XYZ file of C-alpha atoms in Angstrom:
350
model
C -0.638 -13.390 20.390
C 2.063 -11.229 21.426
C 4.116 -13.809 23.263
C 3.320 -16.080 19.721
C 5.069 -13.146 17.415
C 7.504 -13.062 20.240
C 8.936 -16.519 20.207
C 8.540 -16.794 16.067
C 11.056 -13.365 15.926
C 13.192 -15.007 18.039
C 13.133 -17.963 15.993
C 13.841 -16.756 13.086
C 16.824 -14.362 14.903
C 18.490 -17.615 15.932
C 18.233 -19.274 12.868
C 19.313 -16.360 11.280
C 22.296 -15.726 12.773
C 23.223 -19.499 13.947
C 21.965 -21.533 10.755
C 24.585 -24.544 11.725
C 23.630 -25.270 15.462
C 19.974 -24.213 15.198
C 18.983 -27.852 14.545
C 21.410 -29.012 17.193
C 20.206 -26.615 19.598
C 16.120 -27.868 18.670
C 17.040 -31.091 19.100
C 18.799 -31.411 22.286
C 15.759 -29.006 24.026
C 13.199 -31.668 22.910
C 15.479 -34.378 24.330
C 15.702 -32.430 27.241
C 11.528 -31.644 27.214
C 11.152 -35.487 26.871
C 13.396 -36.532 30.001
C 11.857 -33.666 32.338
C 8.209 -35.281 31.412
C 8.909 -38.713 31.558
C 10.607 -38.281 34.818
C 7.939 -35.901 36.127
C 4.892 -38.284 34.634
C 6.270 -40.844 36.328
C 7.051 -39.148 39.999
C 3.443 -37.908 39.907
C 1.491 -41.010 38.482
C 3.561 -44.248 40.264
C 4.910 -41.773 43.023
C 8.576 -42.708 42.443
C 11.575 -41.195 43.583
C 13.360 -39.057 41.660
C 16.141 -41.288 41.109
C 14.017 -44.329 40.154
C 12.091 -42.180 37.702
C 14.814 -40.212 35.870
C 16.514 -43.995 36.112
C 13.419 -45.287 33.545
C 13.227 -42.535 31.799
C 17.221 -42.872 30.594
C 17.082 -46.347 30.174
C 13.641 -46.602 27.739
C 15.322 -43.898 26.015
C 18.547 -45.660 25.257
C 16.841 -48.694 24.772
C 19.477 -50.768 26.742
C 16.431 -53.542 27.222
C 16.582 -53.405 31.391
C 13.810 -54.423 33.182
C 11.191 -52.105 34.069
C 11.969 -50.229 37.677
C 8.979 -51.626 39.221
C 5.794 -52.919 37.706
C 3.756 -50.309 35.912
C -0.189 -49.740 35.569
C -1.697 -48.809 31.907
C -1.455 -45.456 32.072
C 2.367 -45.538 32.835
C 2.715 -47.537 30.533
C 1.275 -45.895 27.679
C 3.232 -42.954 29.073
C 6.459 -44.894 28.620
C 5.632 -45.451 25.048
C 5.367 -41.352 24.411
C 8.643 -41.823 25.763
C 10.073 -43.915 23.203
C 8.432 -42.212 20.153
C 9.628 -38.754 21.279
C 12.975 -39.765 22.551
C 14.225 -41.882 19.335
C 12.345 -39.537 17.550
C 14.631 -36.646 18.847
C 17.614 -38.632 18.367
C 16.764 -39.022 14.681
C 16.278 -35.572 14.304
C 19.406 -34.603 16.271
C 21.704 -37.458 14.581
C 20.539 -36.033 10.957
C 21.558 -32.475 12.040
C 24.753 -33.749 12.545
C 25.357 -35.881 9.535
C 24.266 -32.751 7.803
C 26.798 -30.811 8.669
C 29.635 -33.126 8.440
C 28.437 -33.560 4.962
C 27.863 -29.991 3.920
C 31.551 -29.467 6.234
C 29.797 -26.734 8.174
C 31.774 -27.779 10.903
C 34.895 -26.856 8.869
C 33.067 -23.845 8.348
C 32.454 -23.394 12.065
C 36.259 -24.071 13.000
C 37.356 -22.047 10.021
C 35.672 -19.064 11.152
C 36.139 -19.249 15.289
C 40.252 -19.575 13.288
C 39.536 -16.296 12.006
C 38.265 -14.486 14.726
C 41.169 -15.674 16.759
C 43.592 -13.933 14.039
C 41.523 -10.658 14.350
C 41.048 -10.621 18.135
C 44.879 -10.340 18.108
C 45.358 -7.699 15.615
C 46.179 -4.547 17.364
C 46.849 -1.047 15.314
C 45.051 -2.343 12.340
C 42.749 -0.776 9.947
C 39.056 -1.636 9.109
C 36.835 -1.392 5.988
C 33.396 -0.950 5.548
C 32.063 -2.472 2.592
C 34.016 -4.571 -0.090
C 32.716 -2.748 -3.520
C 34.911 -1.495 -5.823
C 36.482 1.451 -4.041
C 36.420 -0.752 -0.488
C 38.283 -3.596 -3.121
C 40.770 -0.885 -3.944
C 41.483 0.303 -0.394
C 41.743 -3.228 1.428
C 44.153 -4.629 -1.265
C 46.141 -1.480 -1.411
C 46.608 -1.384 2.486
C 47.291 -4.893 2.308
C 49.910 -4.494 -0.224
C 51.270 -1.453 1.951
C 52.082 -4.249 4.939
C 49.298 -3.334 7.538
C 46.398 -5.524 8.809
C 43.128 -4.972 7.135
C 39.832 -6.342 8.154
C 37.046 -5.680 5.823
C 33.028 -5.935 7.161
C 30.914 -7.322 4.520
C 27.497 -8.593 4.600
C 27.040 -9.647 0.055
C 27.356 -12.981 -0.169
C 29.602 -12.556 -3.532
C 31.515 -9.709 -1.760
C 32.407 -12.610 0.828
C 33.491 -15.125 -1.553
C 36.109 -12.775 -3.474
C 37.233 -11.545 0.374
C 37.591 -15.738 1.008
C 39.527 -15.945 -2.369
C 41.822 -12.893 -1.712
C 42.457 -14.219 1.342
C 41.731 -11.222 3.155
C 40.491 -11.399 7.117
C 36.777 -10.443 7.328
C 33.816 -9.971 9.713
C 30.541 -11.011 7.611
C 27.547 -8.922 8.197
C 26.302 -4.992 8.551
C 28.525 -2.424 9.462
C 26.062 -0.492 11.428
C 25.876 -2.872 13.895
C 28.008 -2.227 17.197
C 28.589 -5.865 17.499
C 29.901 -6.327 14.220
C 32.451 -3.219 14.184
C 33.349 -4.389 18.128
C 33.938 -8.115 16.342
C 36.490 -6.655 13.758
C 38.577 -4.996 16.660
C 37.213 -1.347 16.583
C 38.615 -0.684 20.181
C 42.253 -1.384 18.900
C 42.006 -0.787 15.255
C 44.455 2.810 13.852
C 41.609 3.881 11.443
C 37.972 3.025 10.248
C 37.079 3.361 6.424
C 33.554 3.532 5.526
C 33.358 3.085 1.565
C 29.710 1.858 1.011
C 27.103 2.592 -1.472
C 25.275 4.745 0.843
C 26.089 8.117 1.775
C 22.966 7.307 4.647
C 24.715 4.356 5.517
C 27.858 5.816 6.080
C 26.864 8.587 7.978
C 25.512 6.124 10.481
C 28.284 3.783 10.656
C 30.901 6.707 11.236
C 28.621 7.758 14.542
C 28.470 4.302 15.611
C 32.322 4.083 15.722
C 33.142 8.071 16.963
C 30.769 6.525 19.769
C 32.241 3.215 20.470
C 35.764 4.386 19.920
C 36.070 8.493 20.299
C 39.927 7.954 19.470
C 39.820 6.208 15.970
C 40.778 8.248 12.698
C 37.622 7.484 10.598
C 38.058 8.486 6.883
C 34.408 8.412 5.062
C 33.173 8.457 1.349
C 30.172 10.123 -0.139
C 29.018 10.749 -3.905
C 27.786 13.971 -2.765
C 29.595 17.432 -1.592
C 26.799 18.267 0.266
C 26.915 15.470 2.576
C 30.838 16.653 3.015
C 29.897 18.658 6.431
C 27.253 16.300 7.718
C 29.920 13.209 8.091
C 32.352 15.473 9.640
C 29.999 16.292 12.028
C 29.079 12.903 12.614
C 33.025 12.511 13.408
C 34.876 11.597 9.969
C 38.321 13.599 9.979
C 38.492 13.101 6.259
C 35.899 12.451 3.485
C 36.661 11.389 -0.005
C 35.153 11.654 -2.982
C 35.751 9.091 -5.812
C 33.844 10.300 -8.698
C 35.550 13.732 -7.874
C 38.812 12.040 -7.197
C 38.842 10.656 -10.539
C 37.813 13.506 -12.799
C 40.686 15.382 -11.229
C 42.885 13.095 -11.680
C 41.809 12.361 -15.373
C 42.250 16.639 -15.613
C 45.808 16.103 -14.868
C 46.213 13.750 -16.979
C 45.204 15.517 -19.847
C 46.944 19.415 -18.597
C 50.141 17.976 -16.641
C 50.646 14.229 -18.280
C 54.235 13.992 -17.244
C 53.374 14.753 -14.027
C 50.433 12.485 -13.684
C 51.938 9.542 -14.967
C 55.516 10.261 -12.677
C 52.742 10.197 -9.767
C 51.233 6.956 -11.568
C 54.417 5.175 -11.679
C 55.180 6.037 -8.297
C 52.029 5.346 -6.308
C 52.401 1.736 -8.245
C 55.235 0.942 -7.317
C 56.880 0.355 -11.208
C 59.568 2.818 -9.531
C 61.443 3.064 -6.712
C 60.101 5.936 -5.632
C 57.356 6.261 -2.123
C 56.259 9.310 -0.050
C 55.744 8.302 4.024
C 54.947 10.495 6.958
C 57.411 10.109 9.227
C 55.803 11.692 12.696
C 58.815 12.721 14.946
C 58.547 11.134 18.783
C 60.124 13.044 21.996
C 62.920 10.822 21.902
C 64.160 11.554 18.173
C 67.332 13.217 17.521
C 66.046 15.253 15.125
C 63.699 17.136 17.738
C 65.373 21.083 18.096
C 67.456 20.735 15.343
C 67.147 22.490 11.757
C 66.745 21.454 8.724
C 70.479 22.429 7.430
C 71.754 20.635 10.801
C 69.476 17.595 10.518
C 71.337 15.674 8.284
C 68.258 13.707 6.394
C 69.278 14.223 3.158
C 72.897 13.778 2.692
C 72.134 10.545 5.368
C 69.736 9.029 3.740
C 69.369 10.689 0.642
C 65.407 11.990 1.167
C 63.430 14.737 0.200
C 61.420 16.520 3.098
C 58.236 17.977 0.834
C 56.304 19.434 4.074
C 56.747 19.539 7.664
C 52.974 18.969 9.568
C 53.645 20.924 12.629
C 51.715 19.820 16.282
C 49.546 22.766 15.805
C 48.241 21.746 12.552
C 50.045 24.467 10.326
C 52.154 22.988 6.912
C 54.975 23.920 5.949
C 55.767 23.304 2.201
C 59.069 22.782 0.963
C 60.793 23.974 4.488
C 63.838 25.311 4.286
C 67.546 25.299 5.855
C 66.466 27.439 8.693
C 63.295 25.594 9.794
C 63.366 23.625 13.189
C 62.226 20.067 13.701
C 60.031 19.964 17.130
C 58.520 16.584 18.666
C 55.279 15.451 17.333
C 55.955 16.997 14.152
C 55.048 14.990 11.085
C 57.373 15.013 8.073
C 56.255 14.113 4.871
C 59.187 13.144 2.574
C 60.011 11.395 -0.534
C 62.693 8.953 -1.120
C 63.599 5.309 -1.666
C 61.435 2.796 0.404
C 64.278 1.069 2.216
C 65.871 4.923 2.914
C 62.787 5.858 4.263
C 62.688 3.375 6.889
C 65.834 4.148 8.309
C 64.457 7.725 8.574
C 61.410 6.247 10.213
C 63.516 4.641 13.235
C 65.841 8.153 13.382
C 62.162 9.968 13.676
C 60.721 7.143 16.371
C 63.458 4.900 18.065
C 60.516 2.835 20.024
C 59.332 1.490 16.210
């Protein structure tokens, strides 16, 4: 009973997770079953060689109308006609797997998606997102529209058809599974965002990923503060709230509306306006030098809001007499196109 439940799990695995070549798979075993019996029957019953009997079994099958190898008895005979049924019957069943998926084009779908994990097995420094709801729709398309690679995990069947339609590269399944996050390039990917429904859920996917990759940035959502501490101890540098996010931002709105919509305009893009961190390499020219003596803004005419310093202090508005080190991170505001040339000053190697 055991080995029964067994073999029916693993059944229904494989036809889970391969629904297109399950019936190809099937039918090519029973072709297989039928030649290793016909050849065996007939080794054991007429006491042919191997050759001679594999030899029969290959030509009844294909049906080629050769004579028989040597004369056979009843009982061989009958055998040869189990032959027949069960070999064109296999053929039937393996020729109508194949017409069904040229039909249904699930071998477009097949191609389509070995294309896909081609693109995503070469992606290197990219960034990956868990669930494709509407703050995972939000974060993709905005990281997307920021220039970087993206690769969103899904598993909804609806979810996957608006991630086909954006055109967006994606991994279809659960994000809790370590073969799934390994398929969407978690060794090599900058920074894991888990946005699902779940706080549960997330929890568990950000331990799966500290584990599988201990030096990914993994930024986590939750609904609820007190489930704050437990994803950073489960290895999320930074959780988010949305339905916090939001009433804060609708506050500001309503107390500081200027502000708020300057911010608006900005993080839109309707001006040409953008704040970057810029982190500072070794090899920068900037690295010893003040702030006075630096020369960003009359250069390339950007605001430096905070400095991140390698120990982890900020410094807010720094001024004149504050020294740029390596591995510092500047956070500054300025035109896009100025800010990139401040981004190769910063890091030469990018």
């Amino acid at each position: 009973m055991n080995v029964l439940k067994m073999l029916k799990g693993f059944q229904l695995q494989m036809r889970t997770e391969y629904p297109f070549g399950w019936s190809i798979v099937m039918g090519s075993i029973f072709i297989a079953l039928v030649i290793i019996a016909g050849t065996t029957g007939y080794m054991l019953v007429e006491g042919w060689s191997f050759i001679e009997s594999i030899y029969m079994v290959i030509i009844t099958l294909s049906t080629v109308g050769f004579m028989e190898v040597r004369p056979l008895s009843d009982v061989p005979r009958v055998m040869t006609i189990l032959v027949i049924f069960g070999g064109v019957g296999a053929f039937f069943y393996l020729g109508g797997a194949l017409a069904q998926m040229l039909v249904e084009g699930k071998f477009q779908m097949m191609l389509g998606r070995r294309r896909l994990q081609k693109i995503i097995n070469e992606l290197r420094g990219h960034y990956i997102v868990c669930g494709y709801g509407r703050i995972g729709r939000v974060v993709a398309r905005e990281i997307k529209k920021e220039g970087f690679d993206v690769v969103v995990i899904e598993k909804d069947p609806e979810a996957i058809t608006q991630l086909k339609y954006h055109k967006m590269l994606f991994i279809e399944g659960d994000a809790t599974e370590d073969e799934k996050l390994l398929s969407a390039g978690l060794n090599k990917a900058k920074c894991l965002i888990t946005a699902l429904a779940e706080d549960a859920v997330n929890v568990f996917v950000t331990l799966t990923a500290r584990q599988l990759n201990p030096d990914i940035t993994i930024v986590a959502r939750t609904d609820n503060e007190s489930h704050v501490s437990r994803l950073k101890q489960a290895g999320a540098e930074r959780v988010f709230m949305p339905y916090n996010i939001g009433g804060l931002r609708l506050v500001q709105s309503v107390l500081r509306p200027t502000a708020t919509s300057l911010l608006d305009l900005a993080m839109r893009g309707d001006i040409n306006l953008q704040m970057e961190e810029l982190p500072v390499s070794q090899q920068s020219e900037l690295v010893g030098k003040l702030v006075k003596d630096s020369g960003i803004r009359p250069r390339f005419d950007v605001l430096v809001v905070s400095i991140k310093k390698s120990s982890g202090e900020m410094v807010f508005n720094p001024g004149p007499e504050t020294t740029i080190s390596a591995m510092d991170l500047l956070i500054a505001l300025g035109k896009p196109e100025n800010l990139q040339k401040l981004q190769k000053v910063c890091d030469p190697e990018t």
